[in-house]
Every structure is written in C-alpha cells, then in structure tokens.
PDB file of C-alpha atoms and ligand atoms in Angstrom:
ATOM      1  CA  UNK A   1      27.881  -5.716 -22.810  1.00 47.00           C
ATOM      2  CA  UNK A   2      26.111  -6.947 -19.634  1.00 59.00           C
ATOM      3  CA  UNK A   3      28.853  -7.126 -17.122  1.00 65.00           C
ATOM      4  CA  UNK A   4      30.648  -3.882 -17.575  1.00 62.00           C
ATOM      5  CA  UNK A   5      31.848  -3.888 -13.704  1.00 69.00           C
ATOM      6  CA  UNK A   6      30.367  -0.302 -13.241  1.00 74.00           C
ATOM      7  CA  UNK A   7      27.390  -1.484 -11.054  1.00 79.00           C
ATOM      8  CA  UNK A   8      27.257  -3.983  -8.381  1.00 81.00           C
ATOM      9  CA  UNK A   9      23.818  -4.169  -6.668  1.00 80.00           C
ATOM     10  CA  UNK A  10      23.842  -3.833  -2.888  1.00 83.00           C
ATOM     11  CA  UNK A  11      23.134  -7.448  -0.821  1.00 92.00           C
ATOM     12  CA  UNK A  12      20.317  -8.116   0.561  1.00 97.00           C
ATOM     13  CA  UNK A  13      18.405 -10.607   2.480  1.00 97.00           C
ATOM     14  CA  UNK A  14      14.708 -10.929   2.945  1.00 98.00           C
ATOM     15  CA  UNK A  15      13.062 -13.416   5.241  1.00 98.00           C
ATOM     16  CA  UNK A  16      10.037 -14.278   3.070  1.00 97.00           C
ATOM     17  CA  UNK A  17       7.305 -15.145   5.844  1.00 98.00           C
ATOM     18  CA  UNK A  18       8.172 -12.104   8.335  1.00 98.00           C
ATOM     19  CA  UNK A  19       8.576  -9.559   5.828  1.00 98.00           C
ATOM     20  CA  UNK A  20      12.095  -8.398   7.359  1.00 98.00           C
ATOM     21  CA  UNK A  21      14.727  -7.029   5.443  1.00 98.00           C
ATOM     22  CA  UNK A  22      18.337  -7.035   6.026  1.00 98.00           C
ATOM     23  CA  UNK A  23      21.132  -4.807   4.386  1.00 96.00           C
ATOM     24  CA  UNK A  24      22.869  -1.649   3.873  1.00 91.00           C
ATOM     25  CA  UNK A  25      20.731  -0.698   1.463  1.00 92.00           C
ATOM     26  CA  UNK A  26      17.382  -0.981   3.300  1.00 98.00           C
ATOM     27  CA  UNK A  27      14.925   1.477   3.890  1.00 98.00           C
ATOM     28  CA  UNK A  28      11.948   1.312   6.052  1.00 98.00           C
ATOM     29  CA  UNK A  29       9.033   3.843   7.596  1.00 98.00           C
ATOM     30  CA  UNK A  30       6.455   3.523  10.153  1.00 98.00           C
ATOM     31  CA  UNK A  31       3.024   5.373   9.621  1.00 98.00           C
ATOM     32  CA  UNK A  32       1.428   6.495  12.667  1.00 98.00           C
ATOM     33  CA  UNK A  33      -2.378   7.440  12.835  1.00 98.00           C
ATOM     34  CA  UNK A  34      -0.727  11.038  13.304  1.00 97.00           C
ATOM     35  CA  UNK A  35       0.657  10.727   9.693  1.00 96.00           C
ATOM     36  CA  UNK A  36      -2.805   9.197   8.379  1.00 96.00           C
ATOM     37  CA  UNK A  37      -5.033  11.933   9.902  1.00 91.00           C
ATOM     38  CA  UNK A  38      -7.624  12.738   7.247  1.00 94.00           C
ATOM     39  CA  UNK A  39      -7.521   9.370   5.626  1.00 97.00           C
ATOM     40  CA  UNK A  40     -10.148   7.982   7.936  1.00 97.00           C
ATOM     41  CA  UNK A  41     -13.527   9.343   8.063  1.00 97.00           C
ATOM     42  CA  UNK A  42     -14.547   9.110  11.017  1.00 97.00           C
ATOM     43  CA  UNK A  43     -12.782  12.122  12.632  1.00 96.00           C
ATOM     44  CA  UNK A  44     -14.067  11.771  16.238  1.00 97.00           C
ATOM     45  CA  UNK A  45     -13.076   8.306  16.507  1.00 98.00           C
ATOM     46  CA  UNK A  46      -9.367   9.296  15.675  1.00 97.00           C
ATOM     47  CA  UNK A  47      -9.421  11.654  17.950  1.00 96.00           C
ATOM     48  CA  UNK A  48     -10.282   9.295  20.852  1.00 96.00           C
ATOM     49  CA  UNK A  49      -7.283   7.242  19.793  1.00 98.00           C
ATOM     50  CA  UNK A  50      -3.322   6.914  20.797  1.00 98.00           C
ATOM     51  CA  UNK A  51      -2.170   9.063  17.735  1.00 97.00           C
ATOM     52  CA  UNK A  52       1.565   7.138  18.071  1.00 98.00           C
ATOM     53  CA  UNK A  53      -0.112   3.997  17.002  1.00 98.00           C
ATOM     54  CA  UNK A  54       1.945   2.496  14.005  1.00 98.00           C
ATOM     55  CA  UNK A  55      -0.515   1.350  11.330  1.00 98.00           C
ATOM     56  CA  UNK A  56       1.695  -0.026   9.437  1.00 98.00           C
ATOM     57  CA  UNK A  57       5.002  -0.594   8.429  1.00 98.00           C
ATOM     58  CA  UNK A  58       7.221  -0.899   4.881  1.00 98.00           C
ATOM     59  CA  UNK A  59      10.748  -1.915   4.245  1.00 98.00           C
ATOM     60  CA  UNK A  60      12.105  -1.443   0.790  1.00 98.00           C
ATOM     61  CA  UNK A  61      15.292  -1.548  -1.552  1.00 98.00           C
ATOM     62  CA  UNK A  62      16.466   0.782  -4.332  1.00 97.00           C
ATOM     63  CA  UNK A  63      19.092  -0.949  -5.949  1.00 95.00           C
ATOM     64  CA  UNK A  64      19.150   2.095  -8.491  1.00 95.00           C
ATOM     65  CA  UNK A  65      18.045   5.785  -7.821  1.00 95.00           C
ATOM     66  CA  UNK A  66      14.308   6.811  -7.783  1.00 97.00           C
ATOM     67  CA  UNK A  67      13.701   7.736 -11.364  1.00 97.00           C
ATOM     68  CA  UNK A  68      15.805   5.456 -13.167  1.00 96.00           C
ATOM     69  CA  UNK A  69      14.245   3.859 -16.368  1.00 96.00           C
ATOM     70  CA  UNK A  70      14.224   0.060 -16.421  1.00 96.00           C
ATOM     71  CA  UNK A  71      14.983  -0.650 -12.950  1.00 96.00           C
ATOM     72  CA  UNK A  72      12.736  -2.131  -9.961  1.00 97.00           C
ATOM     73  CA  UNK A  73      12.219  -1.529  -6.265  1.00 98.00           C
ATOM     74  CA  UNK A  74      11.481  -4.210  -4.083  1.00 98.00           C
ATOM     75  CA  UNK A  75       9.562  -4.295  -0.461  1.00 98.00           C
ATOM     76  CA  UNK A  76       7.190  -5.570   2.050  1.00 99.00           C
ATOM     77  CA  UNK A  77       4.384  -3.996   4.026  1.00 99.00           C
ATOM     78  CA  UNK A  78       3.117  -4.957   7.192  1.00 99.00           C
ATOM     79  CA  UNK A  79      -0.376  -3.282   8.263  1.00 99.00           C
ATOM     80  CA  UNK A  80      -1.555  -4.079  11.645  1.00 98.00           C
ATOM     81  CA  UNK A  81      -4.972  -5.509  12.645  1.00 98.00           C
ATOM     82  CA  UNK A  82      -7.160  -2.433  13.776  1.00 98.00           C
ATOM     83  CA  UNK A  83      -9.833   0.138  12.654  1.00 98.00           C
ATOM     84  CA  UNK A  84     -10.414   4.056  13.338  1.00 98.00           C
ATOM     85  CA  UNK A  85     -14.098   3.637  14.349  1.00 98.00           C
ATOM     86  CA  UNK A  86     -15.689   1.359  11.748  1.00 98.00           C
ATOM     87  CA  UNK A  87     -13.105   1.818   9.286  1.00 98.00           C
ATOM     88  CA  UNK A  88     -10.551  -0.536   8.696  1.00 98.00           C
ATOM     89  CA  UNK A  89      -6.498   0.119   9.323  1.00 98.00           C
ATOM     90  CA  UNK A  90      -5.297   0.652   5.537  1.00 98.00           C
ATOM     91  CA  UNK A  91      -2.171   1.768   3.833  1.00 98.00           C
ATOM     92  CA  UNK A  92      -2.147   5.455   2.536  1.00 98.00           C
ATOM     93  CA  UNK A  93      -2.861   4.606  -1.308  1.00 98.00           C
ATOM     94  CA  UNK A  94      -1.254   6.169  -4.047  1.00 98.00           C
ATOM     95  CA  UNK A  95      -1.432   6.301  -7.957  1.00 98.00           C
ATOM     96  CA  UNK A  96       2.064   6.025  -9.719  1.00 98.00           C
ATOM     97  CA  UNK A  97       3.299   9.573 -11.142  1.00 98.00           C
ATOM     98  CA  UNK A  98       3.664   7.695 -13.985  1.00 98.00           C
ATOM     99  CA  UNK A  99       0.679   6.809 -14.964  1.00 98.00           C
ATOM    100  CA  UNK A 100       1.828   3.739 -17.425  1.00 98.00           C
ATOM    101  CA  UNK A 101       4.013   2.032 -14.934  1.00 98.00           C
ATOM    102  CA  UNK A 102       2.285  -0.967 -12.636  1.00 98.00           C
ATOM    103  CA  UNK A 103       3.544  -3.240 -10.172  1.00 99.00           C
ATOM    104  CA  UNK A 104       2.969  -6.756  -8.146  1.00 99.00           C
ATOM    105  CA  UNK A 105       2.034  -7.347  -4.532  1.00 99.00           C
ATOM    106  CA  UNK A 106       1.925 -11.217  -3.087  1.00 99.00           C
ATOM    107  CA  UNK A 107       0.235 -11.844  -0.130  1.00 99.00           C
ATOM    108  CA  UNK A 108       2.118 -13.472   2.710  1.00 98.00           C
ATOM    109  CA  UNK A 109      -0.030 -13.842   5.855  1.00 98.00           C
ATOM    110  CA  UNK A 110      -3.268 -12.202   7.232  1.00 98.00           C
ATOM    111  CA  UNK A 111      -6.094 -11.279   5.041  1.00 98.00           C
ATOM    112  CA  UNK A 112      -8.013  -8.246   3.633  1.00 98.00           C
ATOM    113  CA  UNK A 113      -8.545  -6.097   0.267  1.00 98.00           C
ATOM    114  CA  UNK A 114      -6.751  -4.409  -2.506  1.00 98.00           C
ATOM    115  CA  UNK A 115      -8.506  -1.594  -3.116  1.00 98.00           C
ATOM    116  CA  UNK A 116      -8.110  -0.524  -6.973  1.00 98.00           C
ATOM    117  CA  UNK A 117      -9.638   3.054  -8.627  1.00 98.00           C
ATOM    118  CA  UNK A 118      -9.081   4.522 -11.911  1.00 97.00           C
ATOM    119  CA  UNK A 119      -8.603   7.814 -12.965  1.00 96.00           C
ATOM    120  CA  UNK A 120     -12.541   8.097 -13.022  1.00 95.00           C
ATOM    121  CA  UNK A 121     -12.924   7.032  -9.558  1.00 96.00           C
ATOM    122  CA  UNK A 122     -14.736   3.775 -10.523  1.00 97.00           C
ATOM    123  CA  UNK A 123     -13.480   1.333  -7.896  1.00 98.00           C
ATOM    124  CA  UNK A 124     -13.201  -2.301  -7.283  1.00 97.00           C
ATOM    125  CA  UNK A 125     -11.644  -4.632  -4.398  1.00 98.00           C
ATOM    126  CA  UNK A 126      -9.481  -7.842  -4.875  1.00 98.00           C
ATOM    127  CA  UNK A 127      -9.394 -10.447  -1.588  1.00 98.00           C
ATOM    128  CA  UNK A 128      -5.814 -10.555  -0.548  1.00 99.00           C
ATOM    129  CA  UNK A 129      -5.354 -14.071   1.421  1.00 98.00           C
ATOM    130  CA  UNK A 130      -1.554 -15.862   1.755  1.00 98.00           C
ATOM    131  CA  UNK A 131      -0.917 -16.592  -1.926  1.00 98.00           C
ATOM    132  CA  UNK A 132      -2.751 -13.927  -3.529  1.00 98.00           C
ATOM    133  CA  UNK A 133      -1.042 -12.677  -6.086  1.00 98.00           C
ATOM    134  CA  UNK A 134      -1.908  -9.202  -7.481  1.00 99.00           C
ATOM    135  CA  UNK A 135      -1.013  -7.899 -10.674  1.00 98.00           C
ATOM    136  CA  UNK A 136      -1.733  -4.203 -10.631  1.00 98.00           C
ATOM    137  CA  UNK A 137      -2.439  -2.739 -13.581  1.00 98.00           C
ATOM    138  CA  UNK A 138      -0.814   0.610 -14.711  1.00 98.00           C
ATOM    139  CA  UNK A 139      -3.212   3.580 -14.430  1.00 98.00           C
ATOM    140  CA  UNK A 140      -4.674   2.316 -11.138  1.00 98.00           C
ATOM    141  CA  UNK A 141      -4.210   4.017  -7.609  1.00 98.00           C
ATOM    142  CA  UNK A 142      -4.022   1.072  -4.921  1.00 98.00           C
ATOM    143  CA  UNK A 143      -4.357   0.766  -1.216  1.00 98.00           C
ATOM    144  CA  UNK A 144      -4.309  -2.201   0.823  1.00 99.00           C
ATOM    145  CA  UNK A 145      -6.918  -2.710   3.589  1.00 99.00           C
ATOM    146  CA  UNK A 146      -6.564  -5.031   6.714  1.00 99.00           C
ATOM    147  CA  UNK A 147      -9.606  -6.795   7.316  1.00 98.00           C
ATOM    148  CA  UNK A 148      -8.509  -9.267   9.794  1.00 98.00           C
ATOM    149  CA  UNK A 149      -7.661  -9.812  13.073  1.00 98.00           C
ATOM    150  CA  UNK A 150      -3.568 -10.417  12.833  1.00 98.00           C
ATOM    151  CA  UNK A 151      -1.214  -8.263  10.903  1.00 98.00           C
ATOM    152  CA  UNK A 152      -1.375  -8.376   7.100  1.00 99.00           C
ATOM    153  CA  UNK A 153       1.715  -8.696   5.082  1.00 99.00           C
ATOM    154  CA  UNK A 154       2.419  -8.305   1.612  1.00 99.00           C
ATOM    155  CA  UNK A 155       6.027  -7.981  -0.979  1.00 99.00           C
ATOM    156  CA  UNK A 156       6.024  -5.300  -3.514  1.00 99.00           C
ATOM    157  CA  UNK A 157       7.682  -5.122  -6.513  1.00 99.00           C
ATOM    158  CA  UNK A 158       7.384  -1.735  -8.657  1.00 98.00           C
ATOM    159  CA  UNK A 159       9.319   0.417 -11.329  1.00 98.00           C
ATOM    160  CA  UNK A 160      11.976   2.791 -10.253  1.00 98.00           C
ATOM    161  CA  UNK A 161      10.459   5.299 -12.181  1.00 98.00           C
ATOM    162  CA  UNK A 162       7.252   4.776 -11.284  1.00 98.00           C
ATOM    163  CA  UNK A 163       7.091   7.466  -8.430  1.00 98.00           C
ATOM    164  CA  UNK A 164       4.185   7.785  -5.680  1.00 98.00           C
ATOM    165  CA  UNK A 165       1.363  10.671  -5.995  1.00 97.00           C
ATOM    166  CA  UNK A 166      -0.335  10.935  -2.953  1.00 97.00           C
ATOM    167  CA  UNK A 167      -1.936  14.193  -3.397  1.00 95.00           C
ATOM    168  CA  UNK A 168      -5.160  13.264  -5.317  1.00 90.00           C
ATOM    169  CA  UNK A 169      -5.703  10.535  -2.613  1.00 95.00           C
ATOM    170  CA  UNK A 170      -5.363  12.856   0.052  1.00 92.00           C
ATOM    171  CA  UNK A 171      -7.866  15.236  -1.334  1.00 92.00           C
ATOM    172  CA  UNK A 172     -10.438  13.231  -2.653  1.00 92.00           C
ATOM    173  CA  UNK A 173      -9.632   9.365  -1.086  1.00 94.00           C
ATOM    174  CA  UNK A 174     -10.889   6.250  -2.909  1.00 97.00           C
ATOM    175  CA  UNK A 175     -14.387   5.625  -4.602  1.00 97.00           C
ATOM    176  CA  UNK A 176     -15.032   3.165  -1.848  1.00 98.00           C
ATOM    177  CA  UNK A 177     -14.151   2.580   2.128  1.00 98.00           C
ATOM    178  CA  UNK A 178     -13.777  -0.646   3.737  1.00 98.00           C
ATOM    179  CA  UNK A 179     -16.061  -0.341   7.077  1.00 98.00           C
ATOM    180  CA  UNK A 180     -17.250  -3.016   9.647  1.00 98.00           C
ATOM    181  CA  UNK A 181     -21.064  -3.785   9.114  1.00 98.00           C
ATOM    182  CA  UNK A 182     -23.054  -5.981  10.723  1.00 97.00           C
ATOM    183  CA  UNK A 183     -20.088  -7.982  12.024  1.00 96.00           C
ATOM    184  CA  UNK A 184     -18.154  -8.163   8.892  1.00 98.00           C
ATOM    185  CA  UNK A 185     -16.242  -5.749   6.631  1.00 98.00           C
ATOM    186  CA  UNK A 186     -18.072  -4.121   3.816  1.00 98.00           C
ATOM    187  CA  UNK A 187     -17.092  -2.369   0.803  1.00 98.00           C
ATOM    188  CA  UNK A 188     -19.127   0.870   0.919  1.00 98.00           C
ATOM    189  CA  UNK A 189     -18.870   2.760  -2.871  1.00 97.00           C
ATOM    190  CA  UNK A 190     -19.412   6.588  -2.231  1.00 92.00           C
ATOM    191  CA  UNK A 191     -22.471   8.306  -3.582  1.00 82.00           C
ATOM    192  CA  UNK A 192     -22.171   9.851  -6.766  1.00 69.00           C
ATOM    193  CA  UNK A 193     -23.715  13.499  -6.691  1.00 61.00           C
ATOM    194  CA  UNK A 194     -25.874  13.871  -9.339  1.00 57.00           C
ATOM    195  CA  UNK A 195     -24.763  15.753 -12.524  1.00 54.00           C
ATOM    196  CA  UNK A 196     -26.857  18.392 -13.559  1.00 51.00           C
TER     197      UNK A 196
HETATM  198  C1  LIG B 201       3.941  -1.207  -1.053  1.00 86.42           C
HETATM  199  C2  LIG B 201       4.690  -0.573  -2.227  1.00 86.42           C
HETATM  200  C3  LIG B 201       5.190   0.440  -1.964  1.00 86.42           C
HETATM  201  C4  LIG B 201       4.558   1.619  -0.550  1.00 86.42           C
HETATM  202  C5  LIG B 201       3.882   0.610   0.147  1.00 86.42           C
HETATM  203  C6  LIG B 201       3.023   1.309   0.675  1.00 86.42           C
HETATM  204  O1  LIG B 201       5.063  -1.834  -0.450  1.00 86.42           O
HETATM  205  O2  LIG B 201       3.273  -0.035  -3.173  1.00 86.42           O
HETATM  206  O3  LIG B 201       5.681   1.667  -3.071  1.00 86.42           O
HETATM  207  O4  LIG B 201       4.985   3.053  -0.635  1.00 86.42           O
HETATM  208  O5  LIG B 201       3.541  -0.442  -0.229  1.00 86.42           O
HETATM  209  O6  LIG B 201       1.801   1.948   0.204  1.00 86.42           O
HETATM  210  P1  LIG B 201       1.583   3.764   0.560  1.00 86.42           P
HETATM  211  O7  LIG B 201       2.912   4.267  -0.319  1.00 86.42           O
HETATM  212  O8  LIG B 201      -0.024   3.914  -0.533  1.00 86.42           O
HETATM  213  O9  LIG B 201       1.435   3.841   1.779  1.00 86.42           O
HETATM  214 ZN1  LIG B 202       2.913   1.443  -6.294  1.00 86.42          ZN
END
C-alpha cells in the first residue's frame, strides 16, 4: 500500500529563479571565508580579506531523515562572485560517504565550472550556465566554481543516504584548481610527482 497515512511530506515552496526555499522543513547554511580556510591555495591573499565574507549559501529540505535508503533531498546553492587571490570562489566540494550514490545539479543563473574528481584524483570540469544539467555519476567528488561576475545559482537533488565526505577534500583538495590566468579562468591541473 503506497498511501498508508503514516507519512506526510513537509510542505516546501521554491522560487526557481532566486533559489529561495520556504517551509518549516527548510534548512540553510552560509559558508564564510573563515570556514573555508585551507581550501584556497593563496593563504596570504586570504589573510588580507574580511573572513566574515560569505562565499556561498545553501538551502535544502530533508523530507526523510539522513541515512534513509531510497529517499531524496533537494536544495539550492548560490555562490557569490569573487576570488581569493587568483582563485575563484567555490563550494567546499565532497565525495558522497556512500560512494555509489549520484546526484543532479541544474544551473539557473551565472556561469562557472563543475569540477569532478574520481578516487584516483583524475579531474575534469563541465561548464555551468543557465539551463545546464549535470548528472554527477556515483564515485565522483564534486565542487562548483563561480567564474563569472554575478552569483552562480544551481539546484541539486541527492539521495538521502549519500552523506557528505569532506575529509579527503580538506586533506588533499581536488586534482585541479580554477584560477585567473591572462584575464580569464583556467583549469590548472596539479603536478603529478614522479613515482620512484
Ligand atoms: C549542493 C549539494 C549539497 C551540498 C551543497 C554545497 O547543494 O551537493 O549536498 O552541501 O551543494 O556543496 P558542499 O557541501 O560541497 O559545500
Ligand atoms: Zn553531493
């Protein structure tokens, strides 16, 4: 029986174009430069900035509890335009704790790059622009970089049992950074140290 009366999903409204969500179940967070220290490569540039600067905001709804098998979460992310030194503002980025869980991102406004990395650190990027839809296959870490001069807004849908694994990103970052080079964004891949 599908409708057994035990479960009533919370009511949530979304504004597609602004990314705003309303409803008793909506959660939100704002990530500042202070919380992102260590993720940007130019520590000196970071020290010269206001650490209360908001880099990105996330709103989301969890209609079932985290870890529930078969459920879905839904949310928006807005990344401000800006840079730390030559490195564009970005999300933290994460693997899913359960590696075999995928995700969808869909872009509404702004422009940027979706950085994808597998467990071997092989990294590639996809262009994000209004209307771009991104199926993030299971096993890939994902980070979004705002390379434009206006906020970058995208919606996301991910499994309720995916979880966020930030530890390896904190320790090793991604295999590529998106930096300002010659007046435009460039994807700079890390040097692979020679194997002995
Ligand atoms: C998307 C989803 C969320 C994620 C958010 C910010 O909305 O993937 O699960 O939390 O982006 O990304 P991060 O957690 O890597 O900072
Ligand atoms: Zn994810």
